[in-house]
Amino acid sequence: MEIIVVKDYLAVSRLAATLLARQIKAKPDSVLGLPTGRTPEAMYKKLVELFSKGVLTFDQVCTFNLDDYVGLDQSHPDSYYSYMKKNLFSLVNLRAENIYFPNGDSADLADECADYERSIDSVGGIDLLILGIGHNGHLGFCEPGTSFASKTHLVDLSEDTRTINKELMSELNEVPERAISMGIGTMLKARSIILLASGSSKRDALKAALSGPVTESVPASVLQTHPDVIVIMDDAASLD
Ligand code: GLP
């Protein structure tokens, strides 16, 4: 695991975008795993800038998002799909058929989860997975206690997560109780992983994940077992 500490949030985002762009240039048909949340917003902005300048194309890129809420139509302003549409999908030349998303509004959620796994396998697996980290060490929506072997599955969100994510809701007064999330086992199959973290509120979660024991009670601690992980954090999030 390589840990890179940079000055601030902007530097985290810039470096993440640079590494992502490098991946796409080396393999134009890269399969990316993508997160939502506050942390990756500036990274997406930077990627859109690179696309607008003509230095980066998403023409052959394939994307899989980590998660979405159950019960929200993708067009709902509080769905993660809407977040991605606003921050990336509508601003670059990704092909609609290359954008994969767990549909939390599916009539058969178990089938949706199994289908998502099959889709990842059908394109040869994820080349580069970008992750954020929750305050409780969660990855995607894999909350503490999630099996390290888990595949894409339905999640009962913790009260902590629901409280924190409430600030991000534009229309809903309450965060949905359930979500679909890529599993930890699914994430571990990605060939390389970049974890992004910014701000002092992530310090404890990072400390537990990077220097504590590898345990299912801290989902992100599993990253210690993956052969190709880069952690990019800013001074404020840093352990020292
Ligand atoms: C959310 C998302 C995660 C994200 C995490 C941190 O609940 N499901 O994928 O990494 O929380 O979010 P933020 O970047 O806003 O701190």
CSV table of N, CA, C and O in Angstrom, one decimal, residues 65 67-86 89 96 99-106 112 116 180:
chain,number,residue,atom,x,y,z
A,65,ASN,N,-20.7,2.2,-10.8
A,65,ASN,CA,-20.7,3.0,-9.6
A,65,ASN,C,-20.9,2.0,-8.4
A,65,ASN,O,-21.3,0.9,-8.5
A,67,ASP,N,-22.7,2.3,-5.6
A,67,ASP,CA,-23.9,2.1,-4.8
A,67,ASP,C,-25.0,3.1,-5.2
A,67,ASP,O,-24.7,4.1,-5.9
A,68,ASP,N,-26.2,2.8,-4.7
A,68,ASP,CA,-27.3,3.8,-4.8
A,68,ASP,C,-28.4,3.4,-3.8
A,68,ASP,O,-28.4,2.3,-3.3
A,69,TYR,N,-29.2,4.4,-3.5
A,69,TYR,CA,-30.3,4.2,-2.5
A,69,TYR,C,-31.4,3.3,-3.1
A,69,TYR,O,-31.7,3.4,-4.3
A,70,VAL,N,-32.0,2.5,-2.2
A,70,VAL,CA,-33.2,1.7,-2.6
A,70,VAL,C,-34.4,2.6,-2.6
A,70,VAL,O,-34.6,3.4,-1.7
A,71,GLY,N,-35.2,2.4,-3.6
A,71,GLY,CA,-36.5,3.1,-3.7
A,71,GLY,C,-36.5,4.4,-4.4
A,71,GLY,O,-37.5,5.1,-4.6
A,72,LEU,N,-35.3,4.8,-4.8
A,72,LEU,CA,-35.2,6.1,-5.6
A,72,LEU,C,-35.1,5.8,-7.1
A,72,LEU,O,-34.2,5.1,-7.5
A,73,ASP,N,-35.9,6.4,-7.9
A,73,ASP,CA,-35.8,6.3,-9.3
A,73,ASP,C,-34.5,7.0,-9.7
A,73,ASP,O,-34.0,8.0,-9.0
A,74,GLN,N,-33.8,6.5,-10.7
A,74,GLN,CA,-32.5,7.2,-11.1
A,74,GLN,C,-32.6,8.6,-11.4
A,74,GLN,O,-31.7,9.4,-11.2
A,75,SER,N,-33.8,9.1,-11.8
A,75,SER,CA,-34.0,10.5,-12.1
A,75,SER,C,-34.2,11.3,-10.9
A,75,SER,O,-34.3,12.6,-10.9
A,76,HIS,N,-34.4,10.7,-9.7
A,76,HIS,CA,-34.7,11.4,-8.5
A,76,HIS,C,-33.4,12.3,-8.2
A,76,HIS,O,-32.3,11.8,-8.2
A,77,PRO,N,-33.6,13.6,-7.8
A,77,PRO,CA,-32.4,14.4,-7.6
A,77,PRO,C,-31.5,13.9,-6.5
A,77,PRO,O,-30.3,14.3,-6.5
A,78,ASP,N,-32.0,13.1,-5.6
A,78,ASP,CA,-31.2,12.6,-4.5
A,78,ASP,C,-30.5,11.2,-4.8
A,78,ASP,O,-29.9,10.7,-3.9
A,79,SER,N,-30.8,10.7,-6.0
A,79,SER,CA,-30.2,9.4,-6.3
A,79,SER,C,-28.7,9.6,-6.6
A,79,SER,O,-28.3,10.7,-7.0
A,80,TYR,N,-27.9,8.6,-6.4
A,80,TYR,CA,-26.5,8.7,-6.7
A,80,TYR,C,-26.3,8.8,-8.3
A,80,TYR,O,-25.3,9.3,-8.8
A,81,TYR,N,-27.3,8.2,-9.0
A,81,TYR,CA,-27.2,8.3,-10.4
A,81,TYR,C,-27.3,9.8,-10.8
A,81,TYR,O,-26.5,10.3,-11.7
A,82,SER,N,-28.2,10.5,-10.2
A,82,SER,CA,-28.3,12.0,-10.5
A,82,SER,C,-27.0,12.7,-10.2
A,82,SER,O,-26.6,13.6,-10.9
A,83,TYR,N,-26.4,12.4,-9.1
A,83,TYR,CA,-25.1,13.0,-8.7
A,83,TYR,C,-24.1,12.7,-9.8
A,83,TYR,O,-23.4,13.7,-10.2
A,84,MET,N,-24.0,11.5,-10.3
A,84,MET,CA,-23.0,11.2,-11.3
A,84,MET,C,-23.3,11.9,-12.7
A,84,MET,O,-22.4,12.3,-13.4
A,85,LYS,N,-24.6,12.0,-12.9
A,85,LYS,CA,-25.1,12.6,-14.2
A,85,LYS,C,-24.6,14.1,-14.2
A,85,LYS,O,-24.0,14.6,-15.1
A,86,LYS,N,-24.8,14.7,-13.0
A,86,LYS,CA,-24.5,16.1,-12.8
A,86,LYS,C,-23.0,16.3,-12.8
A,86,LYS,O,-22.5,17.3,-13.5
A,89,PHE,N,-21.3,12.2,-16.0
A,89,PHE,CA,-21.9,11.6,-17.1
A,89,PHE,C,-22.4,12.6,-18.2
A,89,PHE,O,-22.2,12.3,-19.4
A,96,ALA,N,-23.7,5.8,-23.2
A,96,ALA,CA,-24.7,5.4,-22.3
A,96,ALA,C,-24.6,3.9,-22.0
A,96,ALA,O,-24.8,3.4,-20.8
A,99,ILE,N,-22.2,2.8,-19.2
A,99,ILE,CA,-22.4,3.3,-17.8
A,99,ILE,C,-23.3,2.3,-17.1
A,99,ILE,O,-24.4,2.0,-17.4
A,100,TYR,N,-22.7,1.6,-16.1
A,100,TYR,CA,-23.5,0.6,-15.3
A,100,TYR,C,-23.7,1.2,-13.9
A,100,TYR,O,-22.9,1.9,-13.3
A,101,PHE,N,-24.9,1.0,-13.4
A,101,PHE,CA,-25.3,1.5,-12.1
A,101,PHE,C,-26.2,0.5,-11.4
A,101,PHE,O,-27.1,0.0,-12.0
A,102,PRO,N,-26.0,0.3,-10.1
A,102,PRO,CA,-27.0,-0.5,-9.4
A,102,PRO,C,-28.3,0.2,-9.3
A,102,PRO,O,-28.4,1.4,-8.8
A,103,ASN,N,-29.4,-0.4,-9.8
A,103,ASN,CA,-30.7,0.3,-9.8
A,103,ASN,C,-31.5,0.0,-8.5
A,103,ASN,O,-32.1,-1.1,-8.4
A,104,GLY,N,-31.5,0.9,-7.6
A,104,GLY,CA,-32.2,0.8,-6.3
A,104,GLY,C,-33.7,0.8,-6.5
A,104,GLY,O,-34.4,0.5,-5.5
A,105,ASP,N,-34.2,1.1,-7.6
A,105,ASP,CA,-35.6,1.1,-7.9
A,105,ASP,C,-36.1,-0.1,-8.6
A,105,ASP,O,-37.3,-0.1,-9.1
A,106,SER,N,-35.2,-1.1,-8.8
A,106,SER,CA,-35.6,-2.3,-9.5
A,106,SER,C,-36.7,-3.0,-8.8
A,106,SER,O,-36.7,-3.1,-7.5
A,112,GLU,N,-31.3,-7.7,-9.3
A,112,GLU,CA,-30.5,-6.6,-9.7
A,112,GLU,C,-29.0,-6.7,-9.2
A,112,GLU,O,-28.1,-6.5,-9.9
A,116,TYR,N,-25.7,-7.2,-11.5
A,116,TYR,CA,-24.6,-6.2,-11.5
A,116,TYR,C,-23.2,-6.9,-11.4
A,116,TYR,O,-22.3,-6.6,-12.1
A,180,ILE,N,-28.3,-0.4,-2.3
A,180,ILE,CA,-27.5,-1.5,-2.9
A,180,ILE,C,-26.1,-1.1,-3.0
A,180,ILE,O,-25.8,0.1,-3.3
